[in-house]
XYZ file of C-alpha atoms in Angstrom:
110
model
C 135.778 -64.432 126.169
C 132.748 -64.616 123.979
C 129.260 -65.856 124.544
C 129.058 -69.661 124.713
C 127.710 -71.531 121.718
C 124.234 -72.990 121.984
C 124.278 -76.344 123.712
C 127.476 -75.731 125.664
C 127.358 -75.405 129.411
C 128.961 -72.569 131.344
C 131.049 -74.048 134.177
C 131.607 -71.641 137.053
C 132.635 -71.763 140.705
C 130.311 -70.287 143.314
C 131.448 -69.636 146.883
C 129.535 -68.568 149.992
C 131.128 -67.029 153.101
C 130.087 -65.051 156.161
C 127.524 -67.688 157.140
C 125.786 -67.961 153.767
C 127.171 -71.487 153.363
C 124.623 -72.661 155.956
C 121.900 -71.988 153.389
C 123.685 -74.177 150.847
C 124.170 -77.484 152.695
C 126.996 -76.012 154.816
C 129.186 -76.205 151.742
C 131.307 -73.175 151.004
C 132.374 -73.948 147.424
C 130.229 -75.319 144.613
C 131.053 -76.185 141.013
C 128.035 -75.229 138.927
C 127.414 -75.886 135.259
C 124.767 -73.542 133.879
C 122.975 -73.717 130.553
C 124.237 -71.055 128.142
C 120.850 -69.310 128.121
C 118.199 -68.612 130.741
C 114.536 -69.584 130.612
C 113.887 -66.668 128.214
C 116.648 -67.581 125.772
C 118.963 -64.770 126.906
C 122.610 -65.433 127.830
C 122.944 -66.710 131.407
C 123.704 -63.753 133.639
C 124.005 -63.066 137.367
C 120.243 -62.595 137.754
C 119.735 -66.080 136.301
C 122.466 -67.494 138.550
C 120.710 -66.148 141.652
C 117.403 -67.732 140.546
C 119.223 -70.986 139.716
C 120.953 -71.087 143.100
C 117.677 -70.561 144.943
C 115.872 -73.213 142.928
C 118.499 -75.957 142.657
C 121.266 -75.412 145.200
C 119.692 -73.822 148.266
C 118.552 -76.519 150.681
C 117.521 -74.149 153.479
C 113.990 -72.747 153.314
C 115.079 -69.330 154.601
C 115.535 -67.836 151.145
C 115.038 -64.337 152.589
C 118.547 -64.531 154.100
C 119.936 -64.576 150.547
C 117.447 -62.762 148.323
C 114.615 -60.242 148.548
C 112.258 -60.209 145.543
C 114.716 -62.448 143.614
C 117.531 -59.909 144.053
C 120.570 -60.453 146.283
C 119.644 -58.841 149.582
C 121.409 -55.727 150.844
C 124.343 -56.631 153.073
C 125.662 -59.328 150.763
C 128.811 -58.421 148.884
C 129.080 -60.101 145.481
C 132.429 -60.505 143.767
C 132.898 -61.627 140.174
C 136.465 -62.839 139.634
C 137.546 -60.828 142.711
C 135.922 -57.589 141.462
C 132.858 -55.966 143.012
C 129.882 -56.882 140.853
C 128.864 -53.194 140.772
C 131.869 -52.683 138.489
C 130.775 -55.576 136.250
C 127.127 -54.640 135.679
C 125.613 -56.396 138.703
C 122.722 -58.721 137.766
C 123.196 -58.064 134.032
C 126.750 -59.453 133.945
C 126.811 -62.332 131.437
C 128.526 -65.332 132.981
C 131.630 -66.684 131.278
C 133.299 -70.078 131.435
C 135.404 -70.493 134.613
C 134.081 -67.370 136.342
C 134.441 -67.365 140.121
C 131.463 -65.856 141.932
C 131.749 -65.102 145.654
C 128.845 -64.139 147.917
C 129.927 -62.663 151.266
C 127.436 -61.841 153.994
C 128.358 -58.689 155.865
C 125.352 -59.074 158.160
C 126.237 -60.133 161.661
C 124.007 -60.862 164.591
C 124.991 -59.694 167.998
């Protein structure tokens, strides 16, 4: 898939498990339509998605349970279309139409 044309949105599915859904209105699955470019005019990537989620989708004030310094915190597994995001370029991965992004918390209290 190529980069979206200017003006088109990038529809993706974002899911949260392992307790992360509590930060996002207790909703596990979200359909998100991103602009094709970020605030700097670069193609929307995972780093932009994380900022977008924190700004527009996260209803809980405890942002530190999801990100540290605007980066997904350690202990959260991120899958892009069922593949570990480390194999896809992590935050630099450019989002494509119909991508499925899954955030899984591996942090457990006890």
